Coordinates of C-alpha atoms and ligand atoms in Angstrom, one line a residue:
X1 CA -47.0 -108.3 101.0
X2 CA -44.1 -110.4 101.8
X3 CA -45.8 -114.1 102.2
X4 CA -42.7 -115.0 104.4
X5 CA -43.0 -112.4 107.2
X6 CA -45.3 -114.7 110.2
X7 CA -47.1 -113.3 113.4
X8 CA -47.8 -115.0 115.8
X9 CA -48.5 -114.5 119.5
X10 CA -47.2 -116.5 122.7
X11 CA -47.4 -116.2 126.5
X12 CA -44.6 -114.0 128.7
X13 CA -42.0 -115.5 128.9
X14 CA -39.7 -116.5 126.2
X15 CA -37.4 -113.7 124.9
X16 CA -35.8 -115.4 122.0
X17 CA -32.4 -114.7 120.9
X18 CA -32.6 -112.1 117.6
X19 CA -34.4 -109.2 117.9
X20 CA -35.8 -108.4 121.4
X21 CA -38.5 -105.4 121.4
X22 CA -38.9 -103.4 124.5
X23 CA -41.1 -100.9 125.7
X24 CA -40.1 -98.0 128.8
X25 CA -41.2 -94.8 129.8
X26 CA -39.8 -91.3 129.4
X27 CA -37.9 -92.5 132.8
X28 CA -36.3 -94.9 130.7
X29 CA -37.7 -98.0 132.6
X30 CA -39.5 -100.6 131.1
X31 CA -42.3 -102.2 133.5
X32 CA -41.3 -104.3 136.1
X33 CA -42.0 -107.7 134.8
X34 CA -40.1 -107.3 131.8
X35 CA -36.8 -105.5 133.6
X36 CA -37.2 -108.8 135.8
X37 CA -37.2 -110.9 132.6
X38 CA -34.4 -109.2 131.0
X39 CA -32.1 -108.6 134.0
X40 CA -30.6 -105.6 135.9
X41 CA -27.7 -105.2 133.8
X42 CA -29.6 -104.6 130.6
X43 CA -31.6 -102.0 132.4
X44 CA -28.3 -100.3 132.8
X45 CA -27.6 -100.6 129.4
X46 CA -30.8 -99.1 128.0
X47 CA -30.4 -96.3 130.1
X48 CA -26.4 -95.8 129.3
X49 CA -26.9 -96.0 125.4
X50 CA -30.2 -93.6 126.0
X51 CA -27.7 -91.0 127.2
X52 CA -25.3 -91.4 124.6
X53 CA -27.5 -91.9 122.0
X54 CA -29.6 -88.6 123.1
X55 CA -33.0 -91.0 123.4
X56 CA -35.2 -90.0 125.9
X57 CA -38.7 -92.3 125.7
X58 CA -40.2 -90.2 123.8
X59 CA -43.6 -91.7 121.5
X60 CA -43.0 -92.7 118.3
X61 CA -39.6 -92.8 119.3
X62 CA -37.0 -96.2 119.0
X63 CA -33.7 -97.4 119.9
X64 CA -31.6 -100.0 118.8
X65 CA -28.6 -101.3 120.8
X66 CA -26.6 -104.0 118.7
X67 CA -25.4 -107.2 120.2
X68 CA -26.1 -105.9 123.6
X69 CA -23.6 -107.8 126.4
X70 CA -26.5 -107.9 129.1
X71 CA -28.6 -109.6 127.3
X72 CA -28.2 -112.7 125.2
X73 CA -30.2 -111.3 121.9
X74 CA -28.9 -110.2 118.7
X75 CA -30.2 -107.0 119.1
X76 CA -32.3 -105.1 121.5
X77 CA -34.7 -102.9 120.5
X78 CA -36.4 -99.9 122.8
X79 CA -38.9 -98.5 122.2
X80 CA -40.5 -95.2 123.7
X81 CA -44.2 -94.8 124.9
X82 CA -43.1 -90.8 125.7
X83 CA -46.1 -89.4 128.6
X84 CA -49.1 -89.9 130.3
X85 CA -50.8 -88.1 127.2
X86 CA -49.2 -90.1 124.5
X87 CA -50.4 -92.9 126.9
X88 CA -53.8 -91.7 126.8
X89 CA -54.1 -92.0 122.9
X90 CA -52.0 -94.6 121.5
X91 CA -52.3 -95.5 117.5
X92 CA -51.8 -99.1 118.0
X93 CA -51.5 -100.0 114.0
X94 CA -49.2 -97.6 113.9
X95 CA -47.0 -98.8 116.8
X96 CA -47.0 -101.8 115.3
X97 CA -45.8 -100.5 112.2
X98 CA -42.9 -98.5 114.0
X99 CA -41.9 -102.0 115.6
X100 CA -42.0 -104.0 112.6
X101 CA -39.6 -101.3 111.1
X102 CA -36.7 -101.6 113.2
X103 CA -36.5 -105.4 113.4
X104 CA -34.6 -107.3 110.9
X105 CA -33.5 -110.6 112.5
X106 CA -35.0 -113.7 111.2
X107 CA -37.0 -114.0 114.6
X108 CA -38.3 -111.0 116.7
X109 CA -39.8 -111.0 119.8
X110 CA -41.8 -108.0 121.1
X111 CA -42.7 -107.8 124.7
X112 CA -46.6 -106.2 124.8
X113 CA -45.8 -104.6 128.3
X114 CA -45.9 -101.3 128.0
X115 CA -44.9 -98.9 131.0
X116 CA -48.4 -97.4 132.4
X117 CA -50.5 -98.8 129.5
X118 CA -53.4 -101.6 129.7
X119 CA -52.4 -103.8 126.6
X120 CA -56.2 -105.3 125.3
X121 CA -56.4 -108.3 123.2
X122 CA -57.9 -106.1 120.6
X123 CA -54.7 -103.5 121.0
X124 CA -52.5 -106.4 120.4
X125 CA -54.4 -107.6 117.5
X126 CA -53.6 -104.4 116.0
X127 CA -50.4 -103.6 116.7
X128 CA -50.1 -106.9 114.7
X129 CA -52.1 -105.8 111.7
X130 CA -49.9 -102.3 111.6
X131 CA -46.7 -104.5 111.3
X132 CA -48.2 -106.8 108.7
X133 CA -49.0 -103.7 106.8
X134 CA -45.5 -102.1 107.3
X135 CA -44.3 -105.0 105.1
X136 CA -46.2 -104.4 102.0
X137 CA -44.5 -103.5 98.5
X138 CA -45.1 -103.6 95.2
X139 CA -42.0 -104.4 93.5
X140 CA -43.6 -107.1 91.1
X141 CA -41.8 -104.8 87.6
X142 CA -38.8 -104.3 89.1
X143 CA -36.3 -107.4 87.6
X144 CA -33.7 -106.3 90.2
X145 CA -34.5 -106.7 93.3
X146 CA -33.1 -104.3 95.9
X147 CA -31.7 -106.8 98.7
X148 CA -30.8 -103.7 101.1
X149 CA -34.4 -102.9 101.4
X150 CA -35.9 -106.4 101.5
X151 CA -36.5 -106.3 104.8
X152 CA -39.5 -108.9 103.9
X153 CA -39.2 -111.9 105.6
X154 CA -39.1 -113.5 108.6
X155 CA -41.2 -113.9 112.0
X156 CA -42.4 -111.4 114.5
X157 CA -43.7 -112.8 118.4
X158 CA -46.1 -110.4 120.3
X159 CA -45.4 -111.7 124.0
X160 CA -49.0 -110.8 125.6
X161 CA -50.5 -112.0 128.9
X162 CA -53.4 -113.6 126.8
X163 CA -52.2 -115.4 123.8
X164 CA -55.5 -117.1 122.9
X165 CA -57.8 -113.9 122.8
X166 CA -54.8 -111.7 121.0
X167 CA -54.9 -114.6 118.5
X168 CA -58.8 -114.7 118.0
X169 CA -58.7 -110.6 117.9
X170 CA -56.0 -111.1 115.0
X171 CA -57.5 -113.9 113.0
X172 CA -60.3 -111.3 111.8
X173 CA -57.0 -108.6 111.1
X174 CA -55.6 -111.2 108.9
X175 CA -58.5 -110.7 106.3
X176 CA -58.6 -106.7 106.7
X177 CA -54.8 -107.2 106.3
X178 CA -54.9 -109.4 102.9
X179 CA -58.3 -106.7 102.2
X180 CA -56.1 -104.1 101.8
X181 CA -53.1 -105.4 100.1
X182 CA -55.2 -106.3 97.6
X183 CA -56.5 -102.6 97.5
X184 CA -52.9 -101.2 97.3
X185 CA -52.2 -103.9 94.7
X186 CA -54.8 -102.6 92.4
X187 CA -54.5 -98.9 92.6
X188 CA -50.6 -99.8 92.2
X189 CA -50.7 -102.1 89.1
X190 CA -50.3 -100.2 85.8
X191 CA -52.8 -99.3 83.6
X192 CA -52.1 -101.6 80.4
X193 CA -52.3 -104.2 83.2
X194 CA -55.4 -103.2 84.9
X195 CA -58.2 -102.6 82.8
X196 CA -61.8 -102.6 83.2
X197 CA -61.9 -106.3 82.3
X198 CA -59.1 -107.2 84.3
X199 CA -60.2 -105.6 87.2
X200 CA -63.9 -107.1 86.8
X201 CA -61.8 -110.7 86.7
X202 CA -60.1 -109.7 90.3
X203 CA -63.4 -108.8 91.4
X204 CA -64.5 -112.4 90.4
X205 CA -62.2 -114.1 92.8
X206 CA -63.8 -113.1 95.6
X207 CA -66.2 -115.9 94.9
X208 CA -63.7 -118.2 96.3
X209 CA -64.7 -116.8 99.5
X210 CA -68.6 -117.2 99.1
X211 CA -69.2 -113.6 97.3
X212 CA -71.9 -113.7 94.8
X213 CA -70.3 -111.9 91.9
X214 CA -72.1 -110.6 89.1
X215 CA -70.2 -108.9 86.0
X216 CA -71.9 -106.9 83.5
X217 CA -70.4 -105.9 80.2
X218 CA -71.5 -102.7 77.6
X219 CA -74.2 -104.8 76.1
X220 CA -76.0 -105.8 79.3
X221 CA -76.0 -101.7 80.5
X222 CA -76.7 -100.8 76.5
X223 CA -79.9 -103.0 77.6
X224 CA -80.3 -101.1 81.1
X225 CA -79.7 -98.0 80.2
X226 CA -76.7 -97.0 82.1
X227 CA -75.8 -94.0 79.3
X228 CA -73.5 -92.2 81.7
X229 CA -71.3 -94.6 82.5
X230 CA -71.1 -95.4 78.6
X231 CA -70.7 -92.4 77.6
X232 CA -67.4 -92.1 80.2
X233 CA -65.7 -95.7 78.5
X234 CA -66.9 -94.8 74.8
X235 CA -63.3 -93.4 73.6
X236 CA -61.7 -96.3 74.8
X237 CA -60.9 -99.5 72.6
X238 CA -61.5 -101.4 76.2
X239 CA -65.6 -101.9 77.1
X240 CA -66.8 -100.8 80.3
X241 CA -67.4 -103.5 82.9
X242 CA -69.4 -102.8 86.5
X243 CA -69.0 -105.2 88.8
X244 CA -71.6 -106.3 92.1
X245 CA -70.7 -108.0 94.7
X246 CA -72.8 -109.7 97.1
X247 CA -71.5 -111.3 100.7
X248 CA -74.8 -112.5 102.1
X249 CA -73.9 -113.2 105.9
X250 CA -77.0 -111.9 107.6
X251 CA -80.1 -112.9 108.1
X252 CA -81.8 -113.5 105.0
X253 CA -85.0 -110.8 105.8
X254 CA -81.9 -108.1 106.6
X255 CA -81.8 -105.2 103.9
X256 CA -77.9 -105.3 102.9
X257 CA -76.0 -102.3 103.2
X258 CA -74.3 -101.1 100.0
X259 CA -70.7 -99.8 99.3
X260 CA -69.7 -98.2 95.4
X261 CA -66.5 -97.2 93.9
X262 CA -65.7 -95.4 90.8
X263 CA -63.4 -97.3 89.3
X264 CA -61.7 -95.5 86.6
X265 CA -58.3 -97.1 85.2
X266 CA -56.9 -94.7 83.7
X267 CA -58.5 -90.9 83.9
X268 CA -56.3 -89.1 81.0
X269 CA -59.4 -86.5 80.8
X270 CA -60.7 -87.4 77.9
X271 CA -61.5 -84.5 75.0
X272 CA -61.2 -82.6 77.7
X273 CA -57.7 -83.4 78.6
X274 CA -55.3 -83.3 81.3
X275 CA -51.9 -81.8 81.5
X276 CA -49.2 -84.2 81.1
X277 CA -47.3 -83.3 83.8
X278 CA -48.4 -86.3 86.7
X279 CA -50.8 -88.0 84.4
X280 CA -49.2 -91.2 85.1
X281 CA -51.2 -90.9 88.6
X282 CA -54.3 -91.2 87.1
X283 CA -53.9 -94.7 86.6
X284 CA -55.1 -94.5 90.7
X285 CA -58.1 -93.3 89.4
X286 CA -59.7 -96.4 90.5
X287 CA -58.9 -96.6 94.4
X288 CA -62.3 -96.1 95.4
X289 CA -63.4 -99.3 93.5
X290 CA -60.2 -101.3 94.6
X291 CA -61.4 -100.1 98.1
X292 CA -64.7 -101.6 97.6
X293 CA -63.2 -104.8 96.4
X294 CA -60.6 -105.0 99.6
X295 CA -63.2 -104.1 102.0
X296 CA -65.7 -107.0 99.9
X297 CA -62.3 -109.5 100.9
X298 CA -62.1 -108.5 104.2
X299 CA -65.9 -108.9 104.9
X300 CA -66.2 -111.7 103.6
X301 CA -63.0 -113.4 104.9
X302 CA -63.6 -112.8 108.9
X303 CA -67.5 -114.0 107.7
X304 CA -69.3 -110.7 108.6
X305 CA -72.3 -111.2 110.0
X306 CA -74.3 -108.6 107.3
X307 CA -75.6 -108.7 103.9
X308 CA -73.7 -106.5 101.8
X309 CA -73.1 -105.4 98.2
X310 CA -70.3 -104.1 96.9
X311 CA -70.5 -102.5 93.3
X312 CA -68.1 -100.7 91.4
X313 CA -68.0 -98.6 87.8
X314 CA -64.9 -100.2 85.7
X315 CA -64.0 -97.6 82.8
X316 CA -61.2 -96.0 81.1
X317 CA -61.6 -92.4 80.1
X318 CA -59.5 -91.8 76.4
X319 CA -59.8 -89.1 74.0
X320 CA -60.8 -91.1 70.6
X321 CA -62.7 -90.1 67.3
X322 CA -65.8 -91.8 69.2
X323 CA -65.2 -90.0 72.5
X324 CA -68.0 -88.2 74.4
X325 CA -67.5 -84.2 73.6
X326 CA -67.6 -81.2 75.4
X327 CA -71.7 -80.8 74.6
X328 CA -72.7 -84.3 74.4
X329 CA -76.0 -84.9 76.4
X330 CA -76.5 -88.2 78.1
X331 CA -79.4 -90.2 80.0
X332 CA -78.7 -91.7 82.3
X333 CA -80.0 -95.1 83.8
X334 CA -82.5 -92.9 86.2
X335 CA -84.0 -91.0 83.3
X336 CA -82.3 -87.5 84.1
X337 CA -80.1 -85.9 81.5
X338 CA -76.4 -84.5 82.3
X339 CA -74.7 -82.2 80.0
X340 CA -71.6 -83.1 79.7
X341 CA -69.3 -79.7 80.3
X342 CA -65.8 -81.2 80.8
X343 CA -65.2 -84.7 79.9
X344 CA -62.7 -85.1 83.0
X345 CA -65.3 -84.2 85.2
X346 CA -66.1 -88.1 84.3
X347 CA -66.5 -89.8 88.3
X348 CA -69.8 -88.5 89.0
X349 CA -71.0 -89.9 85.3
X350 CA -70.0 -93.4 86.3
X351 CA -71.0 -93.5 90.1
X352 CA -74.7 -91.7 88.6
X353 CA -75.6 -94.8 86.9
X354 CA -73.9 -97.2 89.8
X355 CA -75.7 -95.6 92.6
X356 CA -79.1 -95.8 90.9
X357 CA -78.6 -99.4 90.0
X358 CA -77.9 -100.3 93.2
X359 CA -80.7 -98.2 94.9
X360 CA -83.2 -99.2 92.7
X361 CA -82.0 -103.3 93.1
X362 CA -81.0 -103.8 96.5
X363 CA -83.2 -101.3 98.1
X364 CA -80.1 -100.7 100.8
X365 CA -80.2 -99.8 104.1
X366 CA -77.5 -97.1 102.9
X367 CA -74.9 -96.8 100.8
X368 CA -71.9 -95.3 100.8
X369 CA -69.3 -94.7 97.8
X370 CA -66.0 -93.8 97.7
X371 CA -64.2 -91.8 94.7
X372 CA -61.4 -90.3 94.1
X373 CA -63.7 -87.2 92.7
X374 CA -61.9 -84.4 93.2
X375 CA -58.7 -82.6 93.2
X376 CA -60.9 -79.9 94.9
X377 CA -60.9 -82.1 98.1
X378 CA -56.9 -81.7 97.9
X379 CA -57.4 -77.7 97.8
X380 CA -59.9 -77.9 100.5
X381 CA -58.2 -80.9 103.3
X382 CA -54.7 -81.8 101.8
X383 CA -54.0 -85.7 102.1
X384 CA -54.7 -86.4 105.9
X385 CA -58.5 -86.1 105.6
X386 CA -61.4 -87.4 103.3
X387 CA -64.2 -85.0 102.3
X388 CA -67.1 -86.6 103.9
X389 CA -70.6 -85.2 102.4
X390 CA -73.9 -87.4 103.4
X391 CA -77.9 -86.6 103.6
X392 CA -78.0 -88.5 107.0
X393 CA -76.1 -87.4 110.1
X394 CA -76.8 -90.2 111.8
X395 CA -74.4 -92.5 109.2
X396 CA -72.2 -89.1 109.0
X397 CA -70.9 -89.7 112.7
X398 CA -70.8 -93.3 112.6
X399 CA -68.1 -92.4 110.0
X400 CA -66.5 -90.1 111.8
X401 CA -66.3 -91.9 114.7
X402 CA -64.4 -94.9 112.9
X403 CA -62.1 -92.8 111.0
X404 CA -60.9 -91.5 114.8
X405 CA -61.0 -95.3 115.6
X406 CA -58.9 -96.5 112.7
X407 CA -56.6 -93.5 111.7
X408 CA -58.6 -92.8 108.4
X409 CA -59.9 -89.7 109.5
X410 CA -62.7 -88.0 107.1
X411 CA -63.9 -84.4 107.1
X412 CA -67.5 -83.1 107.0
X413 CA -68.0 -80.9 103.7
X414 CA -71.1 -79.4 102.9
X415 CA -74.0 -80.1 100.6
X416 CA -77.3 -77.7 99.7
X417 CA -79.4 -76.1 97.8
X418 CA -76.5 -73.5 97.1
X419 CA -74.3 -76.3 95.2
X420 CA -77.5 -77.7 93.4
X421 CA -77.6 -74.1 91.9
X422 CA -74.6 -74.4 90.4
X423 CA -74.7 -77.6 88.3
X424 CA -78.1 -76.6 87.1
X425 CA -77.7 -76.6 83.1
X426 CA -78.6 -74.8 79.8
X427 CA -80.1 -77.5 78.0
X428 CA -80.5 -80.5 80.7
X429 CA -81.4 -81.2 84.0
X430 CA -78.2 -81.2 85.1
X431 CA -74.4 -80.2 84.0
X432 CA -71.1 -82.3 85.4
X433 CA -69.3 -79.5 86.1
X434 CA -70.2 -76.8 88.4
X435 CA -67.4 -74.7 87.9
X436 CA -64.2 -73.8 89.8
X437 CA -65.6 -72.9 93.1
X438 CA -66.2 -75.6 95.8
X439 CA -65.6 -78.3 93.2
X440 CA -65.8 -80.9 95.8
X441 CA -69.7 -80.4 96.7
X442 CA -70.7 -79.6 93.2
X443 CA -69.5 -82.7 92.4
X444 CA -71.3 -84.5 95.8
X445 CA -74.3 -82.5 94.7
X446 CA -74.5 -84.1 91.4
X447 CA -74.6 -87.5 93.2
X448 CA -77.4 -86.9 95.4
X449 CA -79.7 -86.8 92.4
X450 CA -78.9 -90.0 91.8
X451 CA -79.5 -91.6 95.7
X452 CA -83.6 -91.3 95.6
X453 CA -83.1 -90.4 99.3
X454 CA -81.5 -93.4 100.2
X455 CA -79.2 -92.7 103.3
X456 CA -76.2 -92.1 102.0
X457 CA -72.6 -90.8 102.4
X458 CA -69.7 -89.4 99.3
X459 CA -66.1 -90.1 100.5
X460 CA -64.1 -88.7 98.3
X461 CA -60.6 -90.2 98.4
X462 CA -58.4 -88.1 96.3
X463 CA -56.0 -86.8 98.6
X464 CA -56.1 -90.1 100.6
X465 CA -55.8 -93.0 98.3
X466 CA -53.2 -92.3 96.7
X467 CA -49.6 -90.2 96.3
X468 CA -50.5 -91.1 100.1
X469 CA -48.2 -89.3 103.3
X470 CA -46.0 -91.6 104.3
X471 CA -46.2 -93.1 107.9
X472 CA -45.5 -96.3 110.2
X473 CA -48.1 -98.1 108.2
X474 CA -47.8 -97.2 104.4
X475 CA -44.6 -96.5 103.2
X476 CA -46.3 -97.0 99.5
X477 CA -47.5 -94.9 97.3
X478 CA -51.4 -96.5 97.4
X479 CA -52.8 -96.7 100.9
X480 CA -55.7 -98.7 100.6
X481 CA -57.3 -96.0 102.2
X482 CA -60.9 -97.1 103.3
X483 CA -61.0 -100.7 104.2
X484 CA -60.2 -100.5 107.8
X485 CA -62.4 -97.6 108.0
X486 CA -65.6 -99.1 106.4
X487 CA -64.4 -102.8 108.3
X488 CA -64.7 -100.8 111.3
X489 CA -68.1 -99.3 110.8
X490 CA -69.9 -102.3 109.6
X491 CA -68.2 -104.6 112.9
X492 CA -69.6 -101.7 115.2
X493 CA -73.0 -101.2 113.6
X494 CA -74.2 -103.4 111.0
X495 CA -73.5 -107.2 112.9
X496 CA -76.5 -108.7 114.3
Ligands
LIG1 N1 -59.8 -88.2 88.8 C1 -59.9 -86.8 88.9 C2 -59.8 -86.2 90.3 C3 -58.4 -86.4 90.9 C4 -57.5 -85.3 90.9 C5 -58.1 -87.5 91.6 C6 -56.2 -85.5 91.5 C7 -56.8 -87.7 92.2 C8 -55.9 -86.7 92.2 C9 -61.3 -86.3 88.4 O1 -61.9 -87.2 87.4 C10 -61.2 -85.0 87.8 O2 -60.5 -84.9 86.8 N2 -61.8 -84.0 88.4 C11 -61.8 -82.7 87.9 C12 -63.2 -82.1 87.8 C13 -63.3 -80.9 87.1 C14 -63.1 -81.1 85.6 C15 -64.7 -80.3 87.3 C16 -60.9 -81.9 88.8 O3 -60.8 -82.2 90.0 O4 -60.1 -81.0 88.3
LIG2 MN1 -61.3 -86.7 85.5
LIG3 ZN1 -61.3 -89.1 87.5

């Protein structure tokens, strides 16, 4: 994220002189106080270069007309709201996004008065976050920097009627915003960088905010028992790490509500292992636990009025001389056995152990974890959606509701008696691999063993976290996919 680029909020009024955002209709016409503002002639303008440059209002849709006579701005910048459907649903983060785009004067000012749309303080507030998030990159390896496409710094103005309340709205953005830039960061940073150690250490300095963190290493789950998870980071030269955090802002009788992530950094298959074509991917193999760890930041930042624990599985599966085999049979920390079928199948060994752990501890009012499990879940919902599989459909719609809410929109996907069949094993209680078909619930079905009932939802994130569809918000290849989702739901449920 570039540090340089500065939001900030002020009252109508002011239209600076660099960039100069405007909104108008598919009639061309921006609201009334802001054609006052700007003038009559630049009115004409917009609608003279609209003709010649073939723009007609349209949603998602922008113009910019440089050095524009009427107006004394550097450039003016139009932007379309398109219909009264379009006005019906606007994406505000995205919006945002699209704006922060098409501005790259050292000062911007966008008028919030859009044509035929109510503009809330919480609207504003997030078209702010969308164009804070427009601006992240990950460019930290490269030791030539690309001056063309730093369109990093800089300040950006949202002109609103309420200044104060946009600003208060914002303030708890700011922490989702730095939540998930230190999401993309992680899934982003390469694996010799990022190891399970390393990873526990970013972890760790979330206790600058007032998160508990705990950090335990292969001798302290040796003593607990967490053998799956082991048995995953055994033919690597780097130990295993699981992480817990703990923001404790509720009221100290309140059962905490629990998030996990499987948090592999590098998934090269093991013994069972992967083509080599795209293997460098794998090294987002973590995203769910960099998820966790964002969300954790974000929480914790705006002061979240809940107790929650975060806790995420840190381990790199390798194929070694001391790597777990094809065969192998592992106990896990909840006594059942899992024979191990395909090494690669390694997520649901790691999130067994996790999700019993934290069960058992914290005694959660859910949990929730999020993987990238799957490729399945790419087969079944490309990247737009998550698979979504829960015991509880009351936690299932809350989830669905703030995916709508925040643009991180998760699919139901079903779990049953009919999946259970199919991991059933030879010589164990269970097998990690159920086979080809519906590879996504197998793999959910495997983790219910491990929930004791607990209400509990599987998000798995391997279409969404990562190789991620571009849009006005992510033009990375991490999304941080999650954070503002799970912000959402804890903000509109789990606060007081
Ligand atoms: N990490 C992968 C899943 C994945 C695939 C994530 C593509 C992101 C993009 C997971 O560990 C895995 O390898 N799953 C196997 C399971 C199979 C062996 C039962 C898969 O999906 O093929
Ligand atoms: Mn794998
Ligand atoms: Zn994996």
């Amino acid at each position: 994220m570039a540090d340089s680029f500065k939001i900030d909020f002020q009252a109508h009024g002011a239209l600076g002189t660099g960039d100069l955002i405007v909104f108008v209709g598919e009639d061309l016409k921006p609201t009334p106080a802001v054609a006052k503002q700007i003038g009559p002639k630049a009115v004409q303008l917009i609608a003279k270069a609209a003709a010649a440059e073939n723009f007609k209002g349209k949603a998602k849709s922008a113009m910019v007309i440089t050095a524009p006579s009427a107006v004394a701005v550097d450039r003016l910048v139009v932007v379309g709201v398109g219909g009264e459907k379009d006005r019906a649903n606007v994406d505000w983060a995205q919006l945002g996004g699209l704006i922060s785009g098409k501005v790259n004067g050292k000062a911007a000012v966008a008028m919030l008065d859009l044509p035929g749309i109510e503009v809330s303080a919480d609207a504003a507030a997030d078209v702010a976050l969308g164009a804070q998030l427009r601006r992240y990159s990950f460019d930290h390896y490269k030791t030539k920097k690309d001056d063309a496409k730093a369109n990093t710094g800089g300040k950006l103005s949202f002109s609103v009627a309420d200044p104060a309340a946009a600003k208060k709205a914002y303030k708890a953005r700011e922490g989702v915003a730095a939540g998930i830039t230190i999401a993309r960061d992680l899934v982003n940073e390469p694996p010799n960088v990022l190891g399970p150690r390393e990873f526990a250490a970013r972890a760790e300095a979330l206790t600058k905010l007032g998160v508990e963190v705990e950090i335990l290493d292969d001798k302290a789950m040796q003593k607990l028992g967490m053998r799956a998870l082991l048995g995953v980071g055994q033919g690597s030269v780097r130990g295993s790490r699981v992480a817990i955090m703990r923001w404790n802002g509720g009221k100290a009788s309140d059962k905490p509500i629990a998030f996990v992530g499987k948090g592999v950094v590098f998934d090269s298959g093991g013994i069972s292992i992967k083509p080599a074509q795209g293997m460098e991917d794998m090294k987002g193999d973590m995203a769910g636990a960099a998820c966790v760890v964002g969300l954790m930041h974000a929480l914790a930042s705006r002061k979240a009025k809940a107790n929650v624990v975060g806790a995420i599985g840190l381990v790199e599966n390798m194929p070694d001389g001391n790597a777990q085999r094809p065969g192998d049979i592992v106990t896990t920390l909840s006594g059942q056995t899992i024979e191990i079928i395909n090494t690669d199948a390694e997520g649901r060994l790691v999130l067994a152990d996790v999700l019993w752990y934290v069960q058992d501890r914290f005694k959660p009012k859910f949990m929730i974890d999020l993987a990238t499990l799957t490729g399945a879940i790419l087969v079944a919902l490309a990247q737009e959606y998550a698979g979504l599989f829960s015991n509880n459909d009351e936690l299932a719609q809350r989830i669905t509701k703030a995916g709508l809410e925040t643009g991180e929109r998760v699919w139901r996907m079903p779990l049953g008696p009919e999946f259970d069949k199919l991991i059933e094993s030879k010589f164990a209680d269970m097998k990690n691999s159920g086979g080809r078909h519906g590879g996504s619930s197998t793999a959910a079905a495997l983790l219910q063993r491990f929930v004791n009932d607990v209400p509990w939802a599987h998000l798995d994130i391997a279409g969404t976290a990562m190789g991620s569809p571009q849009n006005e918000i992510n033009k990375g290849w991490s999304s941080g996919w999650g954070v503002r989702l799970l912000d959402r739901l804890v903000r509109d449920h789990y606060e007081g």
